[in-house]
Structure formats: structure tokens, C-alpha cells
Amino acid sequence: MKTCLSTVALAITLTGCATPNLQGVLPLETEVQQARNAITYRSVPPPRNLRSEQLQSTLDRVVERIRTPAYEACQAMQAQDCQLALNPITLVDDDEINAYVDVENRVSVHTGLVRRAANDEEIAAVLAHEYGHIFAGHIGKSGRNTSVGMLIGAAIGLVAASQGYDPNGDLTASLLETGYNAGSLAYSPEFELEADYYAALILDKAEIDLGHGRDVLLRLAKTSQGRDATGSWGQRAQLMATTHPADDWRIARWMGVSQSIENSRVASPTMDEEALVAIAVSDILNEPLFPNKVSRWVNPENGRSGMTILSHVNRQPECDQVCVVYSNTIYTQDDSQGGVHEVCKFGDGEWNDPISFGQSWKVLFGGCLNPEMTSSD
């Protein structure tokens, strides 16, 4: 029986192995450490504790500010259901701190969230995240995953029944529930990261500092750890902290995307994508050269992003030559493209590719590159 159940358990694991394509650039290790420290030590603004008569007007003001940028960001990214950004958002009279999208792709916000957010911008960050779930089609995907989970749970139940267990008993019911949860939760971490990426692009288009989104994620992380004295939203946000879990990786990813958007705007105000790629490559080829050196960019105009990573450096100081191997990847809404490249230079010359990939390593290990060959190709 153990063998059979293990086989079905493997099926559960495999249903959750999809690789998402729209989460933005990867964070740096330093950002993960910064996020870890921020969860423990960084303070966040105190809640406003608005009066009841202020709640609806506050939500209306935020929706007016975020609705059009959300629609425009969705259109620019060629996402789905963009027109839903123009629909009303419902204020639910509930003191729990929460916001969600229902099965009809309608956004609802609890009065508890509007009351206890530190500012309008934090509410905007939450709304932008919920819009992200809609634009990425997560509601339909969640339904399909749940159905798959229920089928897996049923399969587990049949296996259990075939081994002499009561199909209506507690064990079978527990296994069915396990399958249901496996289906409904299989993609939730990826969904959160994808919705975050949409949210970052929406906030940027609305000219809202992305630091407010980071503060919301910090509140959720602190809430899940019970850090009431350091910025937690407290017991009233436990449900939201469970359904929107935030950890050091998620916060670091937000920080990485935020920094990459800022760097891209400085590097190329016109968002010339060829220029962004060229600048990223130039950044990693500048001294100092070291393995795993990274340069990232995000184009907030269309949601595309990219990373350039220097993977290997080979120097021959006595000949004043160096060759490096780097990978260059561009992430689109539904795929990624890129490749591995090798470039070399002699002395203070320009980076170039004097010999086809792989051949120059043989030359280097056998001696120095011919300066005349380097300058002529």
C-alpha cells in the first residue's frame, strides 16, 4: 500500500512543477539578506486608523488614482481582461484586514484594510496586486488546479479503499482533502510573485513609490511571525498573511524589480530595449570582472525584463589578455530568450569576439591570442 500511495503522492508533486514566466528579474543574494533583515528590524509607518465615515471616500480616491494606470499597464503587457480594471471595487464591511478577487474576477476590499493602512499608497499597492491576479488569469487557473487536486484526492481514496479502508472513513476523507489542497495551492507562490510583478508595473505607471509595496509585504511577513510591536497588522490580518504569504524571497524579488525599474529609467529614459540590453552587457564587462556578476533591467512600458550574468573569466596577465563568458536572457510575458556568449579583449582594446565560441579557449590554454588577429576581426 505504501508503494501505491507514494506513486499518487508523486503525481501531486508533479502537478505543481510548472515554471512561471512572469515574475520579473531574480533578486540578488544581497537583496535577500536585506529583506531578511528588514523583516526583523525595519520599521513601517503606523496605521492611520481612519474613522468609519472616511473609509468609502478614501477607497474611491485610491481607485480613481490606480484604475487607469492598471488598465494601461495591462494593455501594454498584452494581458487579459484589461477592461475589468475599470469595474467598481466593493468595500466590504468587515474589520478583518483583507482584499481579494472572487470567482467572477471582482475585487473586494475590507474596511479593516482601508482603516489600518498607513496611507493611500499602501491601499493602492494592495489593489494593484489584486489587479495582477486578474490580468494574469489566476482565478481560472486556480479553479483548474483545484479540480486536478480533487481528482488526485479521489485517486488516493480509491487506492486506500482497495487496501481495505472504509471509502467513507476519516482516513479517506483526509486524503481527499489533501488532494484538494494540493490542487488549489500548487501554484499559489508563483501566483503571488506574478501578481506582485504586475503590481510593481502598475504602481510605477501611477507614479507611486514602489517602497509602499515593499512596506505592505513587510507587514504581511511580520504579521505571519506575530511581530505586533514591529509593524505587524496583528490578529486581524492573519487570514491575509496566510492567503498572501510574504517571506524574504518575495520581498527581495520586489526590491530587485523596483531597483531594476529605477536603473532602467536612468539608463534609457526612452526605454529603448536594445539600449537596455547593451547597457546591461556593458555593466558586467566593466572592471572589476568576477564570476556571477549580474546586471538587470525592467522595461516598465511593456513588462519585459532581462538579466546578464558573467559566468567565467579567464585572464592571462603576462599577455595582457582576458576572455569572459556571459549569459544574456530576455524575459517576455510568456517565454524567455537568450544565449551564452564569449568576448575577449587584448590590452586596453575593445571587447570583441575574434574567434568563434569555444575555439578561443583552446588558443588561450595553448598560449596568447594573436594581437593582429584580435585587432583585425
mmCIF file of C-alpha atoms in Angstrom:
data_model
loop_
_atom_site.group_PDB
_atom_site.id
_atom_site.type_symbol
_atom_site.label_atom_id
_atom_site.label_comp_id
_atom_site.label_asym_id
_atom_site.label_seq_id
_atom_site.Cartn_x
_atom_site.Cartn_y
_atom_site.Cartn_z
ATOM 1 C CA MET A 1 0.000 0.000 0.000
ATOM 2 C CA LYS A 2 2.831 2.376 0.758
ATOM 3 C CA THR A 3 4.098 1.989 -2.780
ATOM 4 C CA CYS A 4 0.738 2.845 -4.308
ATOM 5 C CA LEU A 5 0.230 5.908 -2.140
ATOM 6 C CA SER A 6 3.757 7.091 -2.852
ATOM 7 C CA THR A 7 3.062 6.880 -6.578
ATOM 8 C CA VAL A 8 -0.056 9.009 -6.247
ATOM 9 C CA ALA A 9 1.809 11.446 -3.978
ATOM 10 C CA LEU A 10 4.370 11.830 -6.756
ATOM 11 C CA ALA A 11 1.543 12.747 -9.126
ATOM 12 C CA ILE A 12 0.541 15.512 -6.713
ATOM 13 C CA THR A 13 4.072 16.840 -6.681
ATOM 14 C CA LEU A 14 4.346 16.842 -10.465
ATOM 15 C CA THR A 15 1.143 18.837 -10.936
ATOM 16 C CA GLY A 16 2.772 21.761 -9.184
ATOM 17 C CA CYS A 17 6.020 21.827 -11.151
ATOM 18 C CA ALA A 18 5.118 24.489 -13.692
ATOM 19 C CA THR A 19 7.710 27.206 -14.189
ATOM 20 C CA PRO A 20 6.185 30.682 -14.243
ATOM 21 C CA ASN A 21 7.322 33.147 -16.895
ATOM 22 C CA LEU A 22 6.232 36.479 -15.485
ATOM 23 C CA GLN A 23 7.803 37.204 -12.130
ATOM 24 C CA GLY A 24 10.370 39.820 -13.091
ATOM 25 C CA VAL A 25 14.121 39.630 -12.585
ATOM 26 C CA LEU A 26 15.706 37.404 -9.963
ATOM 27 C CA PRO A 27 16.843 39.080 -6.738
ATOM 28 C CA LEU A 28 20.481 39.309 -5.741
ATOM 29 C CA GLU A 29 21.736 37.487 -2.676
ATOM 30 C CA THR A 30 22.394 40.853 -1.043
ATOM 31 C CA GLU A 31 18.728 41.754 -1.558
ATOM 32 C CA VAL A 32 17.591 38.501 0.035
ATOM 33 C CA GLN A 33 19.734 39.334 3.059
ATOM 34 C CA GLN A 34 18.393 42.908 3.115
ATOM 35 C CA ALA A 35 14.841 41.556 3.014
ATOM 36 C CA ARG A 36 15.613 39.142 5.838
ATOM 37 C CA ASN A 37 16.971 41.982 7.941
ATOM 38 C CA ALA A 38 14.044 44.230 7.034
ATOM 39 C CA ILE A 39 11.512 41.669 8.288
ATOM 40 C CA THR A 40 13.237 41.671 11.646
ATOM 41 C CA TYR A 41 14.436 45.241 12.051
ATOM 42 C CA ARG A 42 12.868 47.664 9.566
ATOM 43 C CA SER A 43 10.040 49.813 10.876
ATOM 44 C CA VAL A 44 6.988 50.596 8.771
ATOM 45 C CA PRO A 45 4.633 53.599 9.049
ATOM 46 C CA PRO A 46 1.926 53.307 11.726
ATOM 47 C CA PRO A 47 -1.713 52.713 10.663
ATOM 48 C CA ARG A 48 -3.953 55.738 10.183
ATOM 49 C CA ASN A 49 -6.966 54.200 11.960
ATOM 50 C CA LEU A 50 -9.448 56.138 9.843
ATOM 51 C CA ARG A 51 -12.962 56.849 11.064
ATOM 52 C CA SER A 52 -15.860 54.894 9.536
ATOM 53 C CA GLU A 53 -17.164 57.894 7.602
ATOM 54 C CA GLN A 54 -13.769 58.255 5.860
ATOM 55 C CA LEU A 55 -13.489 54.714 4.516
ATOM 56 C CA GLN A 56 -15.582 54.837 1.328
ATOM 57 C CA SER A 57 -14.232 58.212 0.202
ATOM 58 C CA THR A 58 -10.680 57.000 0.835
ATOM 59 C CA LEU A 59 -11.198 53.870 -1.257
ATOM 60 C CA ASP A 60 -12.849 55.899 -4.026
ATOM 61 C CA ARG A 61 -9.882 58.254 -4.097
ATOM 62 C CA VAL A 62 -7.381 55.400 -4.350
ATOM 63 C CA VAL A 63 -9.378 53.578 -7.037
ATOM 64 C CA GLU A 64 -9.532 56.763 -9.106
ATOM 65 C CA ARG A 65 -5.771 57.054 -8.817
ATOM 66 C CA ILE A 66 -4.944 53.457 -9.718
ATOM 67 C CA ARG A 67 -7.659 52.389 -12.170
ATOM 68 C CA THR A 68 -6.359 53.974 -15.388
ATOM 69 C CA PRO A 69 -2.688 53.046 -14.795
ATOM 70 C CA ALA A 70 -3.805 49.459 -14.154
ATOM 71 C CA TYR A 71 -5.720 49.368 -17.420
ATOM 72 C CA GLU A 72 -2.807 50.911 -19.329
ATOM 73 C CA ALA A 73 -0.264 48.527 -17.809
ATOM 74 C CA CYS A 74 -2.464 45.572 -18.696
ATOM 75 C CA GLN A 75 -2.835 46.762 -22.286
ATOM 76 C CA ALA A 76 0.882 47.428 -22.648
ATOM 77 C CA MET A 77 1.672 43.917 -21.424
ATOM 78 C CA GLN A 78 -0.947 42.358 -23.713
ATOM 79 C CA ALA A 79 -2.534 40.664 -20.719
ATOM 80 C CA GLN A 80 -6.134 39.524 -20.410
ATOM 81 C CA ASP A 81 -9.351 41.043 -19.048
ATOM 82 C CA CYS A 82 -7.891 44.562 -19.016
ATOM 83 C CA GLN A 83 -11.354 46.135 -19.075
ATOM 84 C CA LEU A 84 -12.020 44.663 -15.607
ATOM 85 C CA ALA A 85 -9.717 47.327 -14.194
ATOM 86 C CA LEU A 86 -12.492 49.815 -14.964
ATOM 87 C CA ASN A 87 -15.109 47.966 -12.890
ATOM 88 C CA PRO A 88 -16.167 49.174 -9.431
ATOM 89 C CA ILE A 89 -14.336 47.852 -6.373
ATOM 90 C CA THR A 90 -16.534 46.756 -3.481
ATOM 91 C CA LEU A 91 -15.910 47.920 0.075
ATOM 92 C CA VAL A 92 -16.896 45.077 2.416
ATOM 93 C CA ASP A 93 -17.927 45.989 5.959
ATOM 94 C CA ASP A 94 -15.514 43.662 7.736
ATOM 95 C CA ASP A 95 -12.875 44.679 10.262
ATOM 96 C CA GLU A 96 -10.562 41.890 9.117
ATOM 97 C CA ILE A 97 -7.653 43.284 7.096
ATOM 98 C CA ASN A 98 -8.026 41.673 3.683
ATOM 99 C CA ALA A 99 -8.623 42.117 -0.054
ATOM 100 C CA TYR A 100 -9.394 39.500 -2.663
ATOM 101 C CA VAL A 101 -10.634 38.670 -6.157
ATOM 102 C CA ASP A 102 -13.700 36.412 -6.347
ATOM 103 C CA VAL A 103 -14.544 33.783 -8.969
ATOM 104 C CA GLU A 104 -16.155 36.483 -11.138
ATOM 105 C CA ASN A 105 -12.891 38.489 -11.147
ATOM 106 C CA ARG A 106 -14.394 41.190 -8.937
ATOM 107 C CA VAL A 107 -12.129 42.964 -6.459
ATOM 108 C CA SER A 108 -13.324 43.472 -2.887
ATOM 109 C CA VAL A 109 -11.583 45.324 -0.061
ATOM 110 C CA HIS A 110 -12.391 45.015 3.628
ATOM 111 C CA THR A 111 -12.955 48.148 5.681
ATOM 112 C CA GLY A 112 -10.271 46.824 8.039
ATOM 113 C CA LEU A 113 -7.601 47.262 5.366
ATOM 114 C CA VAL A 114 -8.700 50.778 4.398
ATOM 115 C CA ARG A 115 -8.912 51.767 8.052
ATOM 116 C CA ARG A 116 -5.470 50.492 9.082
ATOM 117 C CA ALA A 117 -3.305 51.117 6.041
ATOM 118 C CA ALA A 118 -0.657 53.722 6.728
ATOM 119 C CA ASN A 119 -1.537 55.778 3.651
ATOM 120 C CA ASP A 120 -3.378 55.762 0.326
ATOM 121 C CA GLU A 121 -0.324 54.322 -1.389
ATOM 122 C CA GLU A 122 -0.411 51.108 0.657
ATOM 123 C CA ILE A 123 -4.034 50.582 -0.336
ATOM 124 C CA ALA A 124 -3.046 51.246 -3.955
ATOM 125 C CA ALA A 125 -0.311 48.590 -3.707
ATOM 126 C CA VAL A 126 -2.834 46.012 -2.485
ATOM 127 C CA LEU A 127 -5.306 46.899 -5.248
ATOM 128 C CA ALA A 128 -2.562 46.729 -7.877
ATOM 129 C CA HIS A 129 -1.687 43.242 -6.631
ATOM 130 C CA GLU A 130 -5.321 42.102 -6.918
ATOM 131 C CA TYR A 131 -5.483 43.529 -10.438
ATOM 132 C CA GLY A 132 -2.389 41.457 -11.159
ATOM 133 C CA HIS A 133 -4.244 38.268 -10.249
ATOM 134 C CA ILE A 134 -6.969 39.222 -12.735
ATOM 135 C CA PHE A 135 -4.648 40.193 -15.583
ATOM 136 C CA ALA A 136 -2.589 37.003 -15.166
ATOM 137 C CA GLY A 137 -5.730 34.844 -15.281
ATOM 138 C CA HIS A 138 -5.090 33.304 -11.886
ATOM 139 C CA ILE A 139 -8.731 32.770 -10.959
ATOM 140 C CA GLY A 140 -9.356 30.394 -13.852
ATOM 141 C CA LYS A 141 -6.042 28.625 -13.268
ATOM 142 C CA SER A 142 -6.840 28.181 -9.567
ATOM 143 C CA GLY A 143 -10.121 26.544 -10.496
ATOM 144 C CA ARG A 144 -8.407 24.098 -12.830
ATOM 145 C CA ASN A 145 -5.748 23.295 -10.241
ATOM 146 C CA THR A 146 -8.393 22.639 -7.627
ATOM 147 C CA SER A 147 -10.197 20.270 -9.993
ATOM 148 C CA VAL A 148 -6.923 18.420 -10.655
ATOM 149 C CA GLY A 149 -6.339 18.202 -6.919
ATOM 150 C CA MET A 150 -9.796 16.760 -6.320
ATOM 151 C CA LEU A 151 -9.152 14.089 -8.978
ATOM 152 C CA ILE A 152 -5.839 13.226 -7.340
ATOM 153 C CA GLY A 153 -7.549 13.091 -3.958
ATOM 154 C CA ALA A 154 -10.181 10.771 -5.395
ATOM 155 C CA ALA A 155 -7.443 8.531 -6.780
ATOM 156 C CA ILE A 156 -5.831 8.397 -3.357
ATOM 157 C CA GLY A 157 -9.186 7.490 -1.845
ATOM 158 C CA LEU A 158 -9.654 4.639 -4.322
ATOM 159 C CA VAL A 159 -6.205 3.285 -3.526
ATOM 160 C CA ALA A 160 -6.987 3.448 0.174
ATOM 161 C CA ALA A 161 -10.344 1.710 -0.356
ATOM 162 C CA SER A 162 -8.678 -1.049 -2.406
ATOM 163 C CA GLN A 163 -6.444 -1.776 0.568
ATOM 164 C CA GLY A 164 -9.400 -2.360 2.884
ATOM 165 C CA TYR A 165 -10.035 1.163 4.211
ATOM 166 C CA ASP A 166 -13.578 2.435 4.503
ATOM 167 C CA PRO A 167 -14.179 4.796 1.493
ATOM 168 C CA ASN A 168 -16.358 6.898 3.786
ATOM 169 C CA GLY A 169 -13.945 6.802 6.700
ATOM 170 C CA ASP A 170 -11.806 9.515 8.249
ATOM 171 C CA LEU A 171 -8.576 8.464 6.523
ATOM 172 C CA THR A 172 -10.110 8.543 3.053
ATOM 173 C CA ALA A 173 -11.722 11.914 3.780
ATOM 174 C CA SER A 174 -8.364 13.240 4.945
ATOM 175 C CA LEU A 175 -6.659 12.020 1.774
ATOM 176 C CA LEU A 176 -9.339 13.612 -0.386
ATOM 177 C CA GLU A 177 -8.794 16.900 1.418
ATOM 178 C CA THR A 178 -5.040 16.545 0.879
ATOM 179 C CA GLY A 179 -5.598 16.202 -2.851
ATOM 180 C CA TYR A 180 -7.953 19.186 -2.930
ATOM 181 C CA ASN A 181 -5.417 21.359 -1.112
ATOM 182 C CA ALA A 182 -2.590 20.151 -3.352
ATOM 183 C CA GLY A 183 -4.505 21.307 -6.410
ATOM 184 C CA SER A 184 -5.671 24.632 -5.037
ATOM 185 C CA LEU A 185 -2.328 25.614 -3.528
ATOM 186 C CA ALA A 186 0.072 24.113 -6.077
ATOM 187 C CA TYR A 187 0.698 27.396 -7.873
ATOM 188 C CA SER A 188 -0.019 29.953 -5.167
ATOM 189 C CA PRO A 189 3.603 31.082 -4.542
ATOM 190 C CA GLU A 190 4.087 31.640 -8.253
ATOM 191 C CA PHE A 191 0.748 33.427 -8.494
ATOM 192 C CA GLU A 192 1.779 35.823 -5.736
ATOM 193 C CA LEU A 193 5.068 36.655 -7.462
ATOM 194 C CA GLU A 194 3.346 37.189 -10.808
ATOM 195 C CA ALA A 195 0.699 39.434 -9.223
ATOM 196 C CA ASP A 196 3.495 41.349 -7.483
ATOM 197 C CA TYR A 197 5.188 41.962 -10.816
ATOM 198 C CA TYR A 198 2.024 43.373 -12.336
ATOM 199 C CA ALA A 199 1.554 45.461 -9.183
ATOM 200 C CA ALA A 200 5.043 46.954 -9.452
ATOM 201 C CA LEU A 201 4.450 47.967 -13.077
ATOM 202 C CA ILE A 202 1.026 49.425 -12.227
ATOM 203 C CA LEU A 203 2.381 51.467 -9.320
ATOM 204 C CA ASP A 204 5.242 52.724 -11.462
ATOM 205 C CA LYS A 205 2.783 53.831 -14.154
ATOM 206 C CA ALA A 206 0.701 55.562 -11.443
ATOM 207 C CA GLU A 207 3.901 57.318 -10.269
ATOM 208 C CA ILE A 208 3.623 55.755 -6.815
ATOM 209 C CA ASP A 209 6.847 54.967 -4.953
ATOM 210 C CA LEU A 210 7.320 51.196 -5.001
ATOM 211 C CA GLY A 211 8.591 51.386 -1.434
ATOM 212 C CA HIS A 212 4.949 51.374 -0.332
ATOM 213 C CA GLY A 213 4.512 47.940 -1.889
ATOM 214 C CA ARG A 214 7.567 46.740 0.000
ATOM 215 C CA ASP A 215 6.028 48.052 3.233
ATOM 216 C CA VAL A 216 2.842 46.049 2.636
ATOM 217 C CA LEU A 217 4.872 42.878 2.109
ATOM 218 C CA LEU A 218 6.857 43.608 5.274
ATOM 219 C CA ARG A 219 3.617 43.991 7.228
ATOM 220 C CA LEU A 220 2.402 40.604 5.966
ATOM 221 C CA ALA A 221 5.722 38.933 6.809
ATOM 222 C CA LYS A 222 5.733 40.478 10.292
ATOM 223 C CA THR A 223 2.081 39.507 10.801
ATOM 224 C CA SER A 224 2.741 35.864 9.963
ATOM 225 C CA GLN A 225 5.554 35.878 12.524
ATOM 226 C CA GLY A 226 3.442 37.609 15.170
ATOM 227 C CA ARG A 227 5.622 40.707 15.410
ATOM 228 C CA ASP A 228 2.981 43.075 16.728
ATOM 229 C CA ALA A 229 5.480 45.612 18.065
ATOM 230 C CA THR A 230 7.432 45.980 14.812
ATOM 231 C CA GLY A 231 4.781 46.749 12.227
ATOM 232 C CA SER A 232 2.547 43.687 12.155
ATOM 233 C CA TRP A 233 -1.086 44.228 11.243
ATOM 234 C CA GLY A 234 -1.928 41.940 14.154
ATOM 235 C CA GLN A 235 -4.554 39.268 14.589
ATOM 236 C CA ARG A 236 -6.998 40.955 12.202
ATOM 237 C CA ALA A 237 -4.653 40.267 9.271
ATOM 238 C CA GLN A 238 -3.888 36.601 9.932
ATOM 239 C CA LEU A 239 -6.103 35.457 7.051
ATOM 240 C CA MET A 240 -4.467 37.851 4.613
ATOM 241 C CA ALA A 241 -0.999 36.830 5.820
ATOM 242 C CA THR A 242 -1.980 33.205 5.139
ATOM 243 C CA THR A 243 -3.502 33.728 1.686
ATOM 244 C CA HIS A 244 -0.837 36.279 0.644
ATOM 245 C CA PRO A 245 2.253 34.874 2.418
ATOM 246 C CA ALA A 246 5.354 37.088 2.294
ATOM 247 C CA ASP A 247 8.877 35.925 3.024
ATOM 248 C CA ASP A 248 12.430 37.151 2.406
ATOM 249 C CA TRP A 249 12.463 35.819 -1.180
ATOM 250 C CA ARG A 250 9.217 37.540 -2.159
ATOM 251 C CA ILE A 251 10.297 40.829 -0.586
ATOM 252 C CA ALA A 252 13.740 40.561 -2.194
ATOM 253 C CA ARG A 253 12.095 39.964 -5.558
ATOM 254 C CA TRP A 254 10.036 43.124 -5.108
ATOM 255 C CA MET A 255 13.190 45.030 -4.199
ATOM 256 C CA GLY A 256 15.031 43.661 -7.231
ATOM 257 C CA VAL A 257 12.243 44.612 -9.626
ATOM 258 C CA SER A 258 11.958 48.071 -8.048
ATOM 259 C CA GLN A 259 15.687 48.709 -8.346
ATOM 260 C CA SER A 260 15.767 47.429 -11.922
ATOM 261 C CA ILE A 261 12.918 49.735 -12.973
ATOM 262 C CA GLU A 262 14.718 52.688 -11.406
ATOM 263 C CA ASN A 263 18.029 51.756 -13.072
ATOM 264 C CA SER A 264 16.308 51.342 -16.450
ATOM 265 C CA ARG A 265 14.692 54.770 -16.298
ATOM 266 C CA VAL A 266 18.080 56.321 -15.563
ATOM 267 C CA ALA A 267 19.913 54.293 -18.206
ATOM 268 C CA SER A 268 17.399 54.840 -21.011
ATOM 269 C CA PRO A 269 14.570 57.312 -20.325
ATOM 270 C CA THR A 270 13.039 56.400 -23.691
ATOM 271 C CA MET A 271 13.015 52.700 -22.734
ATOM 272 C CA ASP A 272 14.943 51.707 -25.840
ATOM 273 C CA GLU A 273 15.152 47.966 -25.206
ATOM 274 C CA GLU A 274 18.235 47.442 -27.353
ATOM 275 C CA ALA A 275 19.944 50.127 -25.322
ATOM 276 C CA LEU A 276 18.872 48.478 -22.046
ATOM 277 C CA VAL A 277 20.369 45.163 -23.157
ATOM 278 C CA ALA A 278 23.562 46.831 -24.377
ATOM 279 C CA ILE A 279 23.936 48.748 -21.118
ATOM 280 C CA ALA A 280 23.447 45.558 -19.089
ATOM 281 C CA VAL A 281 26.180 43.804 -21.072
ATOM 282 C CA SER A 282 28.455 46.829 -20.740
ATOM 283 C CA ASP A 283 27.906 46.878 -16.984
ATOM 284 C CA ILE A 284 29.170 43.343 -16.460
ATOM 285 C CA LEU A 285 32.154 43.911 -18.772
ATOM 286 C CA ASN A 286 33.337 46.872 -16.742
ATOM 287 C CA GLU A 287 36.011 46.294 -14.112
ATOM 288 C CA PRO A 288 36.051 44.586 -11.741
ATOM 289 C CA LEU A 289 35.314 41.337 -13.517
ATOM 290 C CA PHE A 290 34.207 38.421 -11.360
ATOM 291 C CA PRO A 291 32.044 35.307 -11.787
ATOM 292 C CA ASN A 292 28.299 35.705 -11.133
ATOM 293 C CA LYS A 293 28.410 39.450 -11.683
ATOM 294 C CA VAL A 294 24.841 40.462 -12.616
ATOM 295 C CA SER A 295 23.172 43.356 -14.396
ATOM 296 C CA ARG A 296 19.352 43.538 -14.628
ATOM 297 C CA TRP A 297 16.762 45.694 -16.362
ATOM 298 C CA VAL A 298 12.979 46.001 -16.435
ATOM 299 C CA ASN A 299 11.087 47.842 -19.151
ATOM 300 C CA PRO A 300 8.039 49.241 -17.306
ATOM 301 C CA GLU A 301 6.444 50.223 -20.608
ATOM 302 C CA ASN A 302 5.771 46.632 -21.689
ATOM 303 C CA GLY A 303 6.732 44.384 -18.772
ATOM 304 C CA ARG A 304 9.713 42.775 -20.498
ATOM 305 C CA SER A 305 12.840 42.322 -18.413
ATOM 306 C CA GLY A 306 16.316 40.910 -18.710
ATOM 307 C CA MET A 307 19.408 39.699 -16.912
ATOM 308 C CA THR A 308 23.038 39.470 -17.943
ATOM 309 C CA ILE A 309 25.265 37.217 -15.825
ATOM 310 C CA LEU A 310 29.030 36.891 -16.157
ATOM 311 C CA SER A 311 29.793 33.211 -15.599
ATOM 312 C CA HIS A 312 33.524 32.790 -16.262
ATOM 313 C CA VAL A 313 36.660 34.932 -16.505
ATOM 314 C CA ASN A 314 39.960 33.769 -17.970
ATOM 315 C CA ARG A 315 42.928 36.137 -17.637
ATOM 316 C CA GLN A 316 46.487 35.891 -18.925
ATOM 317 C CA PRO A 317 48.200 38.836 -17.248
ATOM 318 C CA GLU A 318 51.557 38.155 -18.867
ATOM 319 C CA CYS A 319 49.913 38.671 -22.248
ATOM 320 C CA ASP A 320 47.501 41.332 -21.002
ATOM 321 C CA GLN A 321 44.507 39.402 -22.336
ATOM 322 C CA VAL A 322 41.143 38.398 -20.914
ATOM 323 C CA CYS A 323 38.146 36.424 -22.169
ATOM 324 C CA VAL A 324 34.780 36.189 -20.423
ATOM 325 C CA VAL A 325 31.701 34.029 -20.902
ATOM 326 C CA TYR A 326 28.316 35.520 -20.049
ATOM 327 C CA SER A 327 24.656 34.646 -20.465
ATOM 328 C CA ASN A 328 22.116 37.185 -21.676
ATOM 329 C CA THR A 329 18.399 36.473 -21.153
ATOM 330 C CA ILE A 330 15.277 38.467 -22.026
ATOM 331 C CA TYR A 331 12.020 37.539 -20.278
ATOM 332 C CA THR A 332 8.745 38.183 -22.077
ATOM 333 C CA GLN A 333 5.154 37.652 -20.973
ATOM 334 C CA ASP A 334 5.107 34.010 -21.986
ATOM 335 C CA ASP A 335 8.682 32.894 -22.630
ATOM 336 C CA SER A 336 12.359 33.755 -22.364
ATOM 337 C CA GLN A 337 15.076 34.045 -24.965
ATOM 338 C CA GLY A 338 18.814 34.449 -24.864
ATOM 339 C CA GLY A 339 22.083 32.611 -25.095
ATOM 340 C CA VAL A 340 25.675 32.251 -23.966
ATOM 341 C CA HIS A 341 28.379 34.485 -25.410
ATOM 342 C CA GLU A 342 32.148 34.760 -25.194
ATOM 343 C CA VAL A 343 34.051 38.002 -25.747
ATOM 344 C CA CYS A 344 37.754 38.764 -25.480
ATOM 345 C CA LYS A 345 39.998 41.800 -25.464
ATOM 346 C CA PHE A 346 43.715 42.484 -25.678
ATOM 347 C CA GLY A 347 45.276 45.229 -23.572
ATOM 348 C CA ASP A 348 43.099 48.310 -23.437
ATOM 349 C CA GLY A 349 41.249 47.366 -26.591
ATOM 350 C CA GLU A 350 37.530 46.958 -27.085
ATOM 351 C CA TRP A 351 35.588 43.823 -26.247
ATOM 352 C CA ASN A 352 35.051 41.712 -29.344
ATOM 353 C CA ASP A 353 34.711 38.120 -30.464
ATOM 354 C CA PRO A 354 37.824 37.423 -32.541
ATOM 355 C CA ILE A 355 37.284 33.655 -32.656
ATOM 356 C CA SER A 356 34.124 31.597 -32.679
ATOM 357 C CA PHE A 357 32.799 30.450 -29.330
ATOM 358 C CA GLY A 358 34.895 27.680 -27.766
ATOM 359 C CA GLN A 359 37.890 27.993 -30.083
ATOM 360 C CA SER A 360 39.419 30.918 -28.235
ATOM 361 C CA TRP A 361 39.663 28.818 -25.081
ATOM 362 C CA LYS A 362 41.884 26.355 -26.909
ATOM 363 C CA VAL A 363 44.079 29.213 -28.089
ATOM 364 C CA LEU A 364 44.246 30.739 -24.638
ATOM 365 C CA PHE A 365 45.229 27.489 -22.959
ATOM 366 C CA GLY A 366 47.893 26.968 -25.593
ATOM 367 C CA GLY A 367 49.256 30.487 -25.372
ATOM 368 C CA CYS A 368 48.228 34.083 -26.006
ATOM 369 C CA LEU A 369 45.836 35.283 -28.647
ATOM 370 C CA ASN A 370 47.474 36.843 -31.660
ATOM 371 C CA PRO A 371 47.068 40.641 -31.242
ATOM 372 C CA GLU A 372 46.898 41.056 -35.001
ATOM 373 C CA MET A 373 44.022 38.564 -35.220
ATOM 374 C CA THR A 374 42.266 40.321 -32.353
ATOM 375 C CA SER A 375 42.512 43.738 -33.981
ATOM 376 C CA SER A 376 41.661 42.597 -37.494
ATOM 377 C CA ASP A 377 38.389 40.718 -36.720
#
